[in-house]
């Protein structure tokens, strides 16, 4: 999405150089001006009677110069508060220097040079003001168009075709170095969804993001983010933005982060406001560095729905994710991603106890093709005995739907998409670069129900081929094609026996 733009650090460097140059110019101008005022004054040929008076005048001048230099030294030391470091030795040496034995003509020439330098300094300060004003605001965005064709009902017949369009414009405001405001306007639509070319209702336009962020609260490693925002954590299996969808997720939330490299977030989000029967999400998520290249992320999520009857919900999801990688001397990388979670609580009149387990190992090669292989398994518990008062099927909450479990999106929302049977996905993915701008990949899946809720556990196999082409630095083209061969369980569930197909083409342009 939005790309980082060089801002405040470059401005701080320019400000440091400007302050140093300004101090140098002020010092030299003062010393040379005093010298000119003394050397440029017409003085008759000194007589013996005036020698004592001239020596006294010279002594007074030098005392005045020394006094001003002492003041300058004190001011240079005060620069520490501005520059964040001790004044440079060259500045202190300048403050301790002298005018030497320069003549009035030499001093006048030097003064002309200094005047030119002052003019350049003024121009630099003007540029600095413009740069600082520009850095306070940053506007970025993207527009994405995707054509989807799919025949996913496992029965021969007409396919579904739709064209999706989404445009985002993000404005970032930086009124202070420790304060940030993000506003993102989003227009998401299906082609032809308007009533006609004159329809200006704007129903598809929304504020996807609108939040303020305060950093270094009370001078501590504490960050507060308040407003409409995305909640993205861990491997995004439970909390992700869902960016593949045309309307990604955002929450009215407050997030408080403590720490930097090791951190813990506490957040609360309002999912549905209905007076005294709200639906809320609370959570604590952390990121801990165990060793170089190895991390852990314990978390706890609490869902609360105060409605009565079947909609009543108080569910806790707690787990930990471990990730890491190591790279050998030859550049071959081996990594792992492990995650486990438990769910407990109450859902309507049922007691909840469910689990999830994920394991992935990967290899990344050092050659120019950047080959990568990933082998993994995803396990989500199911409920094999309906109506016993227990809910044992795992709910994948607000995770990314398209990233995992196949690009055909047949198993997006668990446990509904498997009829409470849970899911096991054994997967193998391979990717490589065909050129500097083209990357290709093949993803294979074997899906099986954990609990038999449809008459057979075998759901089928899926193969996904993907191609990404970086047309230029701001434009990307994506193509994907998928096939799903149904097993007996999917045939019983869907009522069809034919393979399912899906293909899509997507163009993304950033600005």
CSV table of N, CA and C in Angstrom, one decimal, residues 33 49 54 69 84 90 127 143 164 242 267 291 299 326 350 355 358 377 389 410 428-429 455 486 492:
chain,number,residue,atom,x,y,z
A,33,UNK,N,33.6,42.2,11.6
A,33,UNK,CA,33.0,43.6,11.7
A,33,UNK,C,33.7,44.5,12.7
A,49,UNK,N,53.0,60.6,20.8
A,49,UNK,CA,52.1,61.0,21.9
A,49,UNK,C,50.8,60.1,21.9
A,54,UNK,N,46.4,54.4,21.3
A,54,UNK,CA,46.1,53.3,20.4
A,54,UNK,C,46.2,52.0,20.9
A,69,UNK,N,33.3,36.1,22.1
A,69,UNK,CA,33.6,34.7,21.9
A,69,UNK,C,33.2,33.8,23.1
A,84,UNK,N,20.9,17.6,19.7
A,84,UNK,CA,20.9,16.2,20.3
A,84,UNK,C,22.3,15.7,20.4
A,90,UNK,N,35.0,21.8,15.5
A,90,UNK,CA,35.4,22.9,14.5
A,90,UNK,C,34.7,24.2,14.9
A,127,UNK,N,14.0,27.0,2.0
A,127,UNK,CA,13.7,25.6,1.5
A,127,UNK,C,13.4,24.7,2.7
A,143,UNK,N,-5.4,2.1,-6.8
A,143,UNK,CA,-6.7,1.7,-7.4
A,143,UNK,C,-6.5,0.3,-7.9
A,164,UNK,N,-14.6,-6.3,-10.0
A,164,UNK,CA,-14.5,-5.6,-8.8
A,164,UNK,C,-13.6,-4.4,-9.0
A,242,UNK,N,-8.0,-8.8,5.8
A,242,UNK,CA,-8.9,-9.3,4.7
A,242,UNK,C,-8.8,-8.5,3.5
A,267,UNK,N,-6.1,-3.9,23.5
A,267,UNK,CA,-7.0,-3.2,22.6
A,267,UNK,C,-8.4,-3.6,23.0
A,291,UNK,N,15.5,-15.1,20.6
A,291,UNK,CA,16.9,-15.1,20.2
A,291,UNK,C,17.0,-14.4,18.9
A,299,UNK,N,-1.0,-14.5,22.9
A,299,UNK,CA,-2.2,-13.7,22.8
A,299,UNK,C,-3.4,-14.2,23.5
A,326,UNK,N,16.9,-19.4,10.0
A,326,UNK,CA,18.3,-19.3,10.1
A,326,UNK,C,18.9,-19.4,8.7
A,350,UNK,N,-24.6,-23.2,24.5
A,350,UNK,CA,-23.5,-24.3,24.4
A,350,UNK,C,-22.2,-23.9,25.1
A,355,UNK,N,-10.0,-26.1,19.3
A,355,UNK,CA,-8.6,-25.9,19.2
A,355,UNK,C,-8.2,-25.7,17.7
A,358,UNK,N,-1.2,-25.2,13.7
A,358,UNK,CA,-0.7,-24.8,12.4
A,358,UNK,C,0.8,-25.1,12.5
A,377,UNK,N,0.8,-28.0,7.5
A,377,UNK,CA,-0.5,-28.6,7.8
A,377,UNK,C,-1.3,-27.6,8.7
A,389,UNK,N,-24.9,-30.0,23.5
A,389,UNK,CA,-24.7,-28.9,24.5
A,389,UNK,C,-23.2,-28.4,24.4
A,410,UNK,N,-13.1,-21.7,-0.9
A,410,UNK,CA,-14.2,-22.6,-0.5
A,410,UNK,C,-14.4,-22.8,1.0
A,428,UNK,N,1.4,-27.8,0.1
A,428,UNK,CA,2.8,-27.7,-0.5
A,428,UNK,C,2.7,-26.5,-1.4
A,429,UNK,N,3.6,-25.6,-1.3
A,429,UNK,CA,3.7,-24.4,-2.2
A,429,UNK,C,5.1,-24.2,-2.6
A,455,UNK,N,-21.0,-37.4,5.9
A,455,UNK,CA,-21.0,-38.8,5.4
A,455,UNK,C,-19.7,-39.3,4.9
A,486,UNK,N,-13.3,-32.7,-6.4
A,486,UNK,CA,-14.0,-33.0,-5.2
A,486,UNK,C,-13.8,-34.5,-4.8
A,492,UNK,N,-21.0,-35.3,-1.5
A,492,UNK,CA,-22.2,-35.4,-0.7
A,492,UNK,C,-22.7,-34.0,-0.2
